[in-house]
Short mmCIF file of C-alpha atoms and ligand atoms in Angstrom, two decimals:
data_model
loop_
_atom_site.label_atom_id
_atom_site.label_comp_id
_atom_site.label_asym_id
_atom_site.label_seq_id
_atom_site.Cartn_x
_atom_site.Cartn_y
_atom_site.Cartn_z
CA UNK A 9 216.79 -66.27 112.94
CA UNK A 10 213.63 -68.29 113.53
CA UNK A 11 211.67 -69.19 116.76
CA UNK A 12 210.02 -72.86 117.17
CA UNK A 13 208.65 -71.62 120.21
CA UNK A 14 209.82 -74.93 121.90
CA UNK A 15 210.83 -75.35 125.39
CA UNK A 16 214.29 -74.13 126.49
CA UNK A 17 215.58 -77.77 128.01
CA UNK A 18 212.89 -79.32 126.21
CA UNK A 19 215.61 -80.10 123.43
CA UNK A 20 218.75 -80.74 122.60
CA UNK A 21 220.40 -79.94 118.81
CA UNK A 22 219.66 -82.29 115.71
CA UNK A 23 219.51 -81.44 112.40
CA UNK A 24 216.65 -81.81 110.44
CA UNK A 25 217.88 -82.11 106.20
CA UNK A 26 218.52 -77.45 105.20
CA UNK A 27 217.23 -76.75 108.73
CA UNK A 28 219.51 -76.99 111.94
CA UNK A 29 218.87 -76.93 115.01
CA UNK A 30 221.01 -74.84 116.94
CA UNK A 31 219.97 -73.91 119.85
CA UNK A 32 217.23 -75.16 122.24
CA UNK A 33 215.02 -72.21 120.70
CA UNK A 34 216.62 -71.17 116.98
CA UNK A 35 217.37 -72.71 114.08
CA UNK A 36 219.74 -71.49 111.30
CA UNK A 37 217.29 -70.45 108.46
CA UNK A 38 214.46 -69.67 108.27
CA UNK A 39 212.12 -73.61 108.69
CA UNK A 40 209.25 -74.44 106.03
CA UNK A 41 205.78 -74.95 107.17
CA UNK A 42 206.96 -78.48 106.27
CA UNK A 43 210.31 -78.49 108.19
CA UNK A 44 208.93 -76.72 111.02
CA UNK A 45 206.33 -80.12 110.92
CA UNK A 46 209.01 -82.09 111.12
CA UNK A 47 210.86 -80.37 114.27
CA UNK A 48 207.21 -80.63 115.95
CA UNK A 49 206.31 -84.44 115.06
CA UNK A 50 208.77 -85.59 117.56
CA UNK A 51 209.30 -82.04 119.74
CA UNK A 52 208.13 -83.21 123.72
CA UNK A 53 206.08 -80.39 124.02
CA UNK A 54 204.16 -81.24 121.10
CA UNK A 55 202.90 -84.70 122.69
CA UNK A 56 199.53 -83.67 123.92
CA UNK A 57 198.81 -83.44 119.95
CA UNK A 58 200.86 -84.45 116.98
CA UNK A 59 197.81 -85.36 114.80
CA UNK A 60 198.80 -81.57 112.56
CA UNK A 61 202.15 -81.63 112.32
CA UNK A 62 201.68 -85.49 111.20
CA UNK A 63 199.01 -83.58 108.47
CA UNK A 64 201.72 -80.56 106.82
CA UNK A 65 203.96 -84.46 106.79
CA UNK A 66 201.25 -86.62 104.36
CA UNK A 67 200.22 -83.34 102.66
CA UNK A 68 204.15 -82.86 101.58
CA UNK A 69 203.77 -86.33 100.16
CA UNK A 70 204.97 -89.88 101.39
CA UNK A 71 208.12 -89.26 102.16
CA UNK A 72 209.53 -86.40 103.64
CA UNK A 73 213.20 -85.35 104.76
CA UNK A 74 213.49 -86.03 108.93
CA UNK A 75 216.11 -86.04 111.58
CA UNK A 76 219.54 -87.31 110.51
CA UNK A 77 219.16 -88.38 107.20
CA UNK A 78 216.31 -89.97 107.46
CA UNK A 79 212.70 -90.20 105.50
CA UNK A 80 209.75 -89.81 107.48
CA UNK A 81 207.24 -92.53 106.32
CA UNK A 82 203.37 -90.18 106.37
CA UNK A 83 200.85 -91.83 104.49
CA UNK A 84 199.79 -95.61 105.19
CA UNK A 85 200.51 -96.98 102.02
CA UNK A 86 203.82 -96.81 102.12
CA UNK A 87 203.76 -97.23 105.93
CA UNK A 88 202.73 -100.48 104.33
CA UNK A 89 204.59 -101.28 101.92
CA UNK A 90 208.14 -100.67 104.25
CA UNK A 91 206.62 -102.61 107.17
CA UNK A 92 205.42 -105.84 105.04
CA UNK A 93 208.43 -106.37 103.35
CA UNK A 94 211.65 -107.99 105.32
CA UNK A 95 213.92 -106.21 103.32
CA UNK A 96 213.42 -103.28 105.59
CA UNK A 97 215.58 -104.00 108.75
CA UNK A 98 214.44 -103.53 112.78
CA UNK A 99 218.11 -104.32 114.09
CA UNK A 100 220.02 -101.35 113.29
CA UNK A 101 217.26 -99.11 115.82
CA UNK A 102 219.13 -99.03 118.28
CA UNK A 103 221.87 -97.74 116.86
CA UNK A 104 219.89 -95.23 115.29
CA UNK A 105 218.71 -94.29 117.50
CA UNK A 106 220.70 -94.73 120.99
CA UNK A 107 224.11 -94.62 118.81
CA UNK A 108 225.13 -92.07 121.20
CA UNK A 109 224.87 -93.85 123.81
CA UNK A 110 227.01 -95.47 126.55
CA UNK A 111 224.75 -97.71 128.17
CA UNK A 112 222.91 -100.33 125.87
CA UNK A 113 220.04 -101.24 126.14
CA UNK A 114 219.61 -104.97 125.86
CA UNK A 115 219.09 -106.11 122.72
CA UNK A 116 215.65 -108.57 122.03
CA UNK A 117 214.18 -110.35 119.28
CA UNK A 118 212.87 -106.73 118.39
CA UNK A 119 215.90 -105.43 117.22
CA UNK A 120 216.67 -109.29 114.64
CA UNK A 121 216.83 -109.84 112.30
CA UNK A 122 216.43 -113.55 110.51
CA UNK A 123 217.38 -116.40 111.49
CA UNK A 124 217.51 -114.85 115.05
CA UNK A 125 214.53 -113.52 114.98
CA UNK A 126 212.88 -116.32 114.17
CA UNK A 127 214.53 -118.56 116.35
CA UNK A 128 213.88 -116.29 120.02
CA UNK A 129 210.34 -115.57 118.60
CA UNK A 130 208.96 -118.79 118.21
CA UNK A 131 210.55 -119.72 121.77
CA UNK A 132 209.06 -117.36 123.53
CA UNK A 133 206.28 -117.79 121.75
CA UNK A 134 205.98 -120.82 122.29
CA UNK A 135 205.99 -121.02 125.48
CA UNK A 136 203.36 -117.14 125.46
CA UNK A 137 200.58 -119.32 123.41
CA UNK A 138 197.13 -117.73 122.84
CA UNK A 139 195.83 -120.65 124.84
CA UNK A 140 197.73 -118.56 127.94
CA UNK A 141 196.31 -115.23 126.89
CA UNK A 142 192.73 -116.16 126.50
CA UNK A 143 193.14 -118.44 129.89
CA UNK A 144 193.54 -114.61 131.09
CA UNK A 145 190.14 -113.80 130.10
CA UNK A 146 188.50 -114.23 133.59
CA UNK A 147 191.23 -113.09 135.37
CA UNK A 148 191.15 -109.43 133.33
CA UNK A 149 187.23 -109.18 133.18
CA UNK A 150 187.38 -109.88 137.75
CA UNK A 151 190.24 -107.07 138.22
CA UNK A 152 188.93 -104.50 135.99
CA UNK A 153 185.36 -105.10 137.23
CA UNK A 154 187.78 -104.29 140.85
CA UNK A 155 189.65 -101.81 140.15
CA UNK A 156 186.24 -99.80 138.41
CA UNK A 157 184.18 -100.79 141.05
CA UNK A 158 186.15 -99.19 143.56
CA UNK A 159 187.52 -95.92 140.88
CA UNK A 160 183.91 -95.13 140.29
CA UNK A 161 183.46 -95.37 145.24
CA UNK A 162 185.63 -92.23 144.57
CA UNK A 163 184.78 -90.51 142.34
CA UNK A 164 187.54 -88.63 141.36
CA UNK A 165 190.32 -90.22 140.00
CA UNK A 166 192.96 -90.38 138.17
CA UNK A 167 191.89 -92.91 135.44
CA UNK A 168 195.83 -93.99 134.68
CA UNK A 169 196.73 -94.64 138.53
CA UNK A 170 193.12 -96.54 138.98
CA UNK A 171 192.75 -98.35 136.28
CA UNK A 172 195.16 -98.42 132.76
CA UNK A 173 198.43 -98.41 135.10
CA UNK A 174 197.38 -101.57 137.55
CA UNK A 175 195.43 -104.08 135.20
CA UNK A 176 197.72 -103.60 132.49
CA UNK A 177 200.95 -104.08 134.77
CA UNK A 178 198.94 -106.40 137.19
CA UNK A 179 198.22 -109.19 134.41
CA UNK A 180 202.42 -109.26 132.69
CA UNK A 181 203.65 -109.34 136.35
CA UNK A 182 201.43 -112.72 137.11
CA UNK A 183 202.00 -114.23 133.51
CA UNK A 184 205.81 -113.78 134.13
CA UNK A 185 205.51 -114.30 137.96
CA UNK A 186 206.65 -111.46 139.58
CA UNK A 187 205.27 -111.45 143.26
CA UNK A 188 202.96 -109.27 143.73
CA UNK A 189 204.16 -106.65 146.40
CA UNK A 190 207.03 -105.97 143.47
CA UNK A 191 204.56 -104.90 141.04
CA UNK A 192 205.33 -101.43 141.81
CA UNK A 193 209.26 -101.88 141.66
CA UNK A 194 208.70 -102.98 138.00
CA UNK A 195 206.09 -100.27 137.11
CA UNK A 196 209.06 -97.80 137.69
CA UNK A 197 212.34 -99.94 135.84
CA UNK A 198 210.35 -99.96 133.66
CA UNK A 199 208.78 -96.25 132.58
CA UNK A 200 212.82 -95.30 132.62
CA UNK A 201 213.26 -97.88 130.04
CA UNK A 202 209.83 -96.17 128.39
CA UNK A 203 211.15 -92.10 128.39
CA UNK A 204 214.49 -93.98 127.35
CA UNK A 205 213.03 -95.61 124.07
CA UNK A 206 213.11 -91.92 122.47
CA UNK A 207 216.13 -90.64 120.18
CA UNK A 208 219.00 -90.08 122.26
CA UNK A 209 219.24 -86.63 120.93
CA UNK A 210 215.36 -85.85 122.74
CA UNK A 211 216.10 -86.88 126.58
CA UNK A 212 218.20 -85.01 129.01
CA UNK A 213 221.23 -86.02 130.76
CA UNK A 214 219.07 -87.07 134.03
CA UNK A 215 216.72 -88.83 132.15
CA UNK A 216 219.76 -91.47 130.31
CA UNK A 217 221.16 -91.76 133.64
CA UNK A 218 217.27 -92.41 134.67
CA UNK A 219 217.33 -95.07 132.10
CA UNK A 220 221.26 -96.47 132.91
CA UNK A 221 220.16 -96.84 136.80
CA UNK A 222 216.24 -98.44 135.36
CA UNK A 223 218.25 -101.29 132.85
CA UNK A 224 221.32 -101.76 135.58
CA UNK A 225 217.70 -102.30 137.97
CA UNK A 226 215.85 -104.25 135.76
CA UNK A 227 219.15 -106.93 134.79
CA UNK A 228 219.40 -107.46 138.56
CA UNK A 229 215.60 -107.70 139.09
CA UNK A 230 214.74 -110.16 137.00
CA UNK A 231 218.18 -111.84 136.78
CA UNK A 232 217.83 -112.74 140.60
CA UNK A 233 213.59 -114.43 139.94
CA UNK A 234 215.75 -115.57 136.71
CA UNK A 235 217.82 -117.83 138.73
CA UNK A 236 215.71 -118.35 141.89
CA UNK A 237 213.12 -120.41 138.97
CA UNK A 238 216.15 -122.69 137.69
CA UNK A 239 216.45 -123.95 141.38
CA UNK A 240 212.30 -123.78 142.05
CA UNK A 241 210.47 -123.78 138.54
CA UNK A 242 206.63 -122.97 138.88
CA UNK A 243 204.10 -122.49 136.29
CA UNK A 244 204.50 -119.32 135.36
CA UNK A 245 206.40 -117.82 131.74
CA UNK A 246 209.73 -116.78 133.29
CA UNK A 247 210.04 -120.57 133.89
CA UNK A 248 208.58 -121.98 130.48
CA UNK A 249 211.62 -119.39 129.50
CA UNK A 250 214.96 -120.74 131.33
CA UNK A 251 213.32 -124.10 130.80
CA UNK A 252 212.86 -123.39 126.62
CA UNK A 253 216.59 -122.22 127.23
CA UNK A 254 217.71 -125.04 129.67
CA UNK A 255 216.09 -127.55 127.02
CA UNK A 256 218.44 -127.13 123.91
CA UNK A 257 220.57 -124.16 125.12
CA UNK A 258 218.57 -122.00 123.43
CA UNK A 259 217.66 -119.29 125.10
CA UNK A 260 220.96 -117.70 126.75
CA UNK A 261 220.70 -115.92 129.86
CA UNK A 262 220.96 -112.50 127.77
CA UNK A 263 217.99 -113.51 125.78
CA UNK A 264 216.72 -114.44 127.87
CA UNK A 265 217.12 -111.25 130.53
CA UNK A 266 216.55 -108.44 126.51
CA UNK A 267 213.31 -111.24 125.67
CA UNK A 268 211.92 -110.52 129.75
CA UNK A 269 212.60 -106.68 129.32
CA UNK A 270 210.75 -106.50 126.29
CA UNK A 271 207.64 -108.36 127.00
CA UNK A 272 207.55 -106.18 130.41
CA UNK A 273 208.61 -102.52 129.29
CA UNK A 274 206.51 -103.52 125.04
CA UNK A 275 203.78 -105.47 128.04
CA UNK A 276 202.16 -102.83 129.55
CA UNK A 277 203.42 -99.06 129.16
CA UNK A 278 201.68 -99.29 125.70
CA UNK A 279 198.39 -100.62 126.65
CA UNK A 280 198.76 -98.46 129.76
CA UNK A 281 199.05 -96.03 126.39
CA UNK A 282 195.94 -97.34 125.30
CA UNK A 283 193.77 -97.52 128.41
CA UNK A 284 194.51 -94.06 129.14
CA UNK A 285 194.10 -92.38 124.83
CA UNK A 286 190.31 -94.49 125.18
CA UNK A 287 188.99 -93.28 128.07
CA UNK A 288 189.84 -89.67 126.73
CA UNK A 289 188.43 -90.20 123.18
CA UNK A 290 184.96 -91.91 124.77
CA UNK A 291 185.04 -88.10 126.78
CA UNK A 292 185.96 -86.15 124.06
CA UNK A 293 183.46 -88.30 122.64
CA UNK A 294 180.04 -88.29 124.36
CA UNK A 295 177.85 -89.72 121.76
CA UNK A 296 180.31 -92.95 121.45
CA UNK A 297 179.98 -93.15 124.71
CA UNK A 298 176.79 -93.93 124.70
CA UNK A 299 176.79 -96.11 122.13
CA UNK A 300 178.98 -98.44 123.79
CA UNK A 301 176.56 -97.98 126.48
CA UNK A 302 174.32 -99.05 124.34
CA UNK A 303 175.68 -101.45 123.04
CA UNK A 304 178.06 -103.01 124.69
CA UNK A 305 179.16 -106.07 122.43
CA UNK A 306 180.29 -102.62 120.03
CA UNK A 307 183.37 -103.07 123.19
CA UNK A 308 185.79 -105.59 121.21
CA UNK A 309 185.76 -102.98 117.46
CA UNK A 310 185.93 -100.22 119.53
CA UNK A 311 189.39 -101.72 120.41
CA UNK A 312 190.40 -101.54 117.02
CA UNK A 313 189.12 -98.12 116.38
CA UNK A 314 190.98 -96.93 119.57
CA UNK A 315 194.40 -98.05 118.30
CA UNK A 316 193.45 -97.04 115.09
CA UNK A 317 192.51 -93.27 116.32
CA UNK A 318 195.18 -92.63 118.53
CA UNK A 319 198.41 -95.08 118.65
CA UNK A 320 200.09 -95.87 121.81
CA UNK A 321 203.22 -96.37 119.70
CA UNK A 322 203.55 -93.42 117.16
CA UNK A 323 206.67 -94.06 115.53
CA UNK A 324 209.46 -97.30 114.61
CA UNK A 325 212.40 -97.46 112.55
CA UNK A 326 213.38 -99.57 109.00
CA UNK A 327 216.93 -99.78 107.59
CA UNK A 328 216.90 -100.48 103.93
CA UNK A 329 219.16 -103.35 103.30
CA UNK A 330 219.49 -103.77 99.48
CA UNK A 331 218.21 -100.70 97.13
CA UNK A 332 214.12 -100.80 97.53
CA UNK A 333 211.70 -98.51 94.80
CA UNK A 334 208.79 -97.51 96.96
CA UNK A 335 206.26 -95.73 95.39
CA UNK A 336 208.54 -94.60 92.55
CA UNK A 337 211.08 -93.07 95.26
CA UNK A 338 214.51 -95.58 95.96
CA UNK A 339 216.67 -95.60 98.91
CA UNK A 340 220.01 -97.22 98.64
CA UNK A 341 220.98 -99.05 100.91
CA UNK A 342 221.79 -97.96 104.76
CA UNK A 343 219.30 -95.08 103.91
CA UNK A 344 216.78 -95.41 106.69
CA UNK A 345 213.02 -94.17 107.76
CA UNK A 346 211.17 -92.98 110.41
CA UNK A 347 207.62 -94.61 110.22
CA UNK A 348 205.39 -92.84 111.22
CA UNK A 349 202.07 -95.73 112.44
CA UNK A 350 200.10 -93.27 113.96
CA UNK A 351 200.57 -90.65 111.02
CA UNK A 352 199.42 -93.19 108.78
CA UNK A 353 196.61 -94.12 110.78
CA UNK A 354 194.64 -90.57 110.29
CA UNK A 355 195.41 -91.30 106.17
CA UNK A 356 192.63 -90.38 104.65
CA UNK A 357 193.50 -91.88 101.64
CA UNK A 358 193.19 -94.88 103.30
CA UNK A 359 190.55 -94.47 106.44
CA UNK A 360 187.43 -92.04 105.06
CA UNK A 361 186.91 -89.85 107.56
CA UNK A 362 190.17 -90.36 109.10
CA UNK A 363 190.02 -87.83 112.16
CA UNK A 364 186.76 -89.69 113.32
CA UNK A 365 186.40 -91.06 116.25
CA UNK A 366 183.90 -93.96 115.20
CA UNK A 367 183.83 -96.68 117.51
CA UNK A 368 181.61 -98.70 114.06
CA UNK A 369 184.45 -98.89 111.88
CA UNK A 370 185.53 -102.60 112.45
CA UNK A 371 182.65 -103.89 113.46
CA UNK A 372 182.56 -106.87 112.03
CA UNK A 373 181.33 -107.05 108.10
CA UNK A 374 183.20 -103.47 107.81
CA UNK A 375 185.76 -103.52 105.24
CA UNK A 376 188.87 -101.03 106.76
CA UNK A 377 191.91 -100.77 106.40
CA UNK A 378 194.18 -102.24 108.76
CA UNK A 379 195.65 -100.03 111.76
CA UNK A 380 199.50 -100.62 112.05
CA UNK A 381 199.18 -99.82 115.70
CA UNK A 382 200.82 -103.18 116.19
CA UNK A 383 202.90 -102.91 113.04
CA UNK A 384 202.98 -105.59 110.21
CA UNK A 385 205.13 -108.10 108.83
CA UNK A 386 208.23 -109.88 110.72
CA UNK A 387 207.52 -108.02 113.87
CA UNK A 388 203.91 -107.70 114.58
CA UNK A 389 203.42 -107.38 117.89
CA UNK A 390 203.83 -110.81 120.13
CA UNK A 391 200.75 -109.29 122.55
CA UNK A 392 198.19 -108.44 120.27
CA UNK A 393 195.98 -111.00 121.64
CA UNK A 394 197.08 -109.66 125.35
CA UNK A 395 196.63 -106.43 124.72
CA UNK A 396 193.17 -106.08 123.23
CA UNK A 397 192.65 -109.34 126.18
CA UNK A 398 192.76 -106.13 128.52
CA UNK A 399 191.08 -103.68 126.55
CA UNK A 400 187.81 -105.35 125.51
CA UNK A 401 187.44 -105.92 129.24
CA UNK A 402 188.18 -102.74 129.87
CA UNK A 403 185.42 -101.02 127.92
CA UNK A 404 182.76 -103.96 128.33
CA UNK A 405 183.03 -102.98 132.52
CA UNK A 406 182.66 -99.27 131.95
CA UNK A 407 180.11 -99.40 128.95
CA UNK A 408 178.69 -101.46 131.67
CA UNK A 409 178.80 -99.52 134.86
CA UNK A 410 180.53 -96.64 133.98
CA UNK A 411 177.47 -93.37 133.46
CA UNK A 412 179.37 -90.77 132.91
CA UNK A 413 183.04 -89.48 132.78
CA UNK A 414 184.18 -86.51 132.80
CA UNK A 415 186.90 -84.60 132.31
CA UNK A 416 187.74 -82.33 135.36
CA UNK A 417 191.61 -81.19 133.43
CA UNK A 418 193.33 -81.16 130.50
CA UNK A 419 195.22 -83.52 130.54
CA UNK A 420 199.40 -83.46 130.99
CA UNK A 421 201.57 -85.20 128.48
CA UNK A 422 204.13 -87.68 129.00
CA UNK A 423 207.43 -86.26 127.04
CA UNK A 424 207.38 -89.39 124.97
CA UNK A 425 208.07 -90.04 121.37
CA UNK A 426 207.64 -93.70 120.22
CA UNK A 427 205.26 -94.78 123.29
CA UNK A 428 203.51 -91.63 124.03
CA UNK A 429 200.11 -91.55 126.78
CA UNK A 430 199.27 -88.62 128.92
CA UNK A 431 201.32 -88.57 131.90
CA UNK A 432 197.97 -88.32 134.31
CA UNK A 433 193.79 -88.70 132.97
CA UNK A 434 192.23 -86.82 136.31
CA UNK A 435 187.97 -87.55 135.89
CA UNK A 436 185.21 -87.76 137.96
CA UNK A 437 183.04 -91.13 137.65
CA UNK A 438 179.24 -91.76 138.00
CA UNK A 439 177.47 -95.36 137.61
CA UNK A 440 174.94 -96.31 135.95
C1 HEM B 507 198.93 -101.72 123.72
C2 HEM B 507 199.08 -102.52 123.24
C3 HEM B 507 200.95 -102.86 122.27
C4 HEM B 507 200.90 -101.74 121.40
C5 HEM B 507 200.18 -100.76 120.27
C6 HEM B 507 202.03 -102.01 121.41
C7 HEM B 507 203.13 -102.35 119.56
C8 HEM B 507 203.96 -103.16 118.94
C9 HEM B 507 204.80 -102.10 118.25
C10 HEM B 507 204.02 -101.63 116.84
C11 HEM B 507 205.60 -102.72 117.60
C12 HEM B 507 206.26 -104.09 116.43
C13 HEM B 507 207.62 -102.35 116.98
C14 HEM B 507 207.97 -102.87 114.59
O1 HEM B 507 207.86 -103.29 114.28
O2 HEM B 507 209.11 -101.88 114.98
C15 HEM B 507 205.64 -103.98 118.56
C16 HEM B 507 205.57 -105.04 118.20
C17 HEM B 507 206.17 -106.34 119.68
N1 HEM B 507 205.24 -106.04 120.85
FE1 HEM B 507 204.12 -104.96 120.67
N2 HEM B 507 202.11 -102.90 121.78
C18 HEM B 507 200.87 -103.97 123.26
C19 HEM B 507 201.37 -104.51 123.48
C20 HEM B 507 202.34 -105.88 123.91
C21 HEM B 507 202.14 -106.31 124.83
C22 HEM B 507 201.17 -106.64 125.81
C23 HEM B 507 203.60 -107.51 124.61
C24 HEM B 507 203.50 -108.43 126.18
C25 HEM B 507 202.85 -109.20 126.49
C26 HEM B 507 203.68 -106.77 123.16
C27 HEM B 507 205.05 -107.37 122.76
C28 HEM B 507 205.76 -107.63 121.72
C29 HEM B 507 207.03 -107.25 121.58
C30 HEM B 507 207.82 -109.27 121.51
C31 HEM B 507 207.28 -106.96 120.49
C32 HEM B 507 208.57 -107.75 119.13
C33 HEM B 507 208.00 -108.41 118.37
C34 HEM B 507 209.40 -108.83 117.17
O3 HEM B 507 209.21 -108.26 117.17
O4 HEM B 507 209.27 -109.98 116.58
N3 HEM B 507 203.12 -105.76 122.73
N4 HEM B 507 204.31 -104.42 119.95
#
């Protein structure tokens, strides 16, 4: 029996081809380093640094047998080919990851295929336009300024609580029209739901129960807001979505709530981690922090480098809707893959010096390969412009106002595998 050194209760049984995990600690046969890397790439206790496992997997090949007869897609070129090809569907993900669960996450167009996906995404895009987002720029800059000044006055803070959470939470809540006094309630519901995006097999019974509660609370809370806006419209996104529904009976109540769920959860849980990961990368790479201070215009390209270097969303899944050949390997219709976006982003075949954090990698005129952190193809992130706007405002403010940032302790990580991030980022800040 080989031991994997997993903490008791952290890891429930699942099988990787050739290795059956039969308890929290043991596997049925001595696993190879690649099999260990497969397990560790999704192990909650490895969240602080899954990149070593990703490297082992990439070296093993572009496709590595993964949990439950899936294949892990480890490299950039193959991940890009799959994400761009509409014959690979995202609709099976809820079944694939949450098939054993009693409670369903409300459907959203994130997990739909055309023509439903096209219709719903089109309706939401009308309400969530580039103009709506760019109109938030001044607000984002003011809010970042206020939050950062308060943090600087305190000196020692948890930067997640001080900046990374309140910025995207306030932005998405204000866009939607959620009253300020309910922002914290929204935060706690969506934290429970984001944890529940991980495969059910990785969740404890308590976490599964917390997800059920969070989903039910969410449906009740946002159901009430939808009713209120229907009676008394306001200039906000919920009203715009309600009216899109009323105009041609095109968004059902279920579709509306599913859309709100994905906007709220995707709209801030991910961006929180982007901001946190960015600050951590700057602290760990002081020469890049100094460079940002000297050239604040690098704030824009730095957003993409943080996305590439330490992606907030680590994986997604796709199921073949036809027999499809990728890089010489044919996947039969119905076969599923787990696309390791964060591994693809560190693929040395796509990115020179892939493990180096270089805030100018995406500077104008550079020919850097695109990262996959916002996905690609049909389901490319709808909120990418908002996330970019928030992160570049945060980086510009940090460049302008902060002289030094020191880590007060090694940051602990949440157990989340899909939306990965820290649970705390305690730092000491000094103003310029
Ligand atoms: C750093 C921040 C963000 C990251 C890393 C991120 C990442 C992603 C990724 C990887 C996907 C594609 C998933 C797949 O194809 O399997 C996606 C889709 C999506 N994201 Fe984001 N996201 C971020 C911020 C946001 C924000 C701020 C919003 C909205 C306010 C948002 C809304 C959505 C929606 C609605 C989809 C589904 C699009 C579709 O299925 O057509 N995201 N996001």
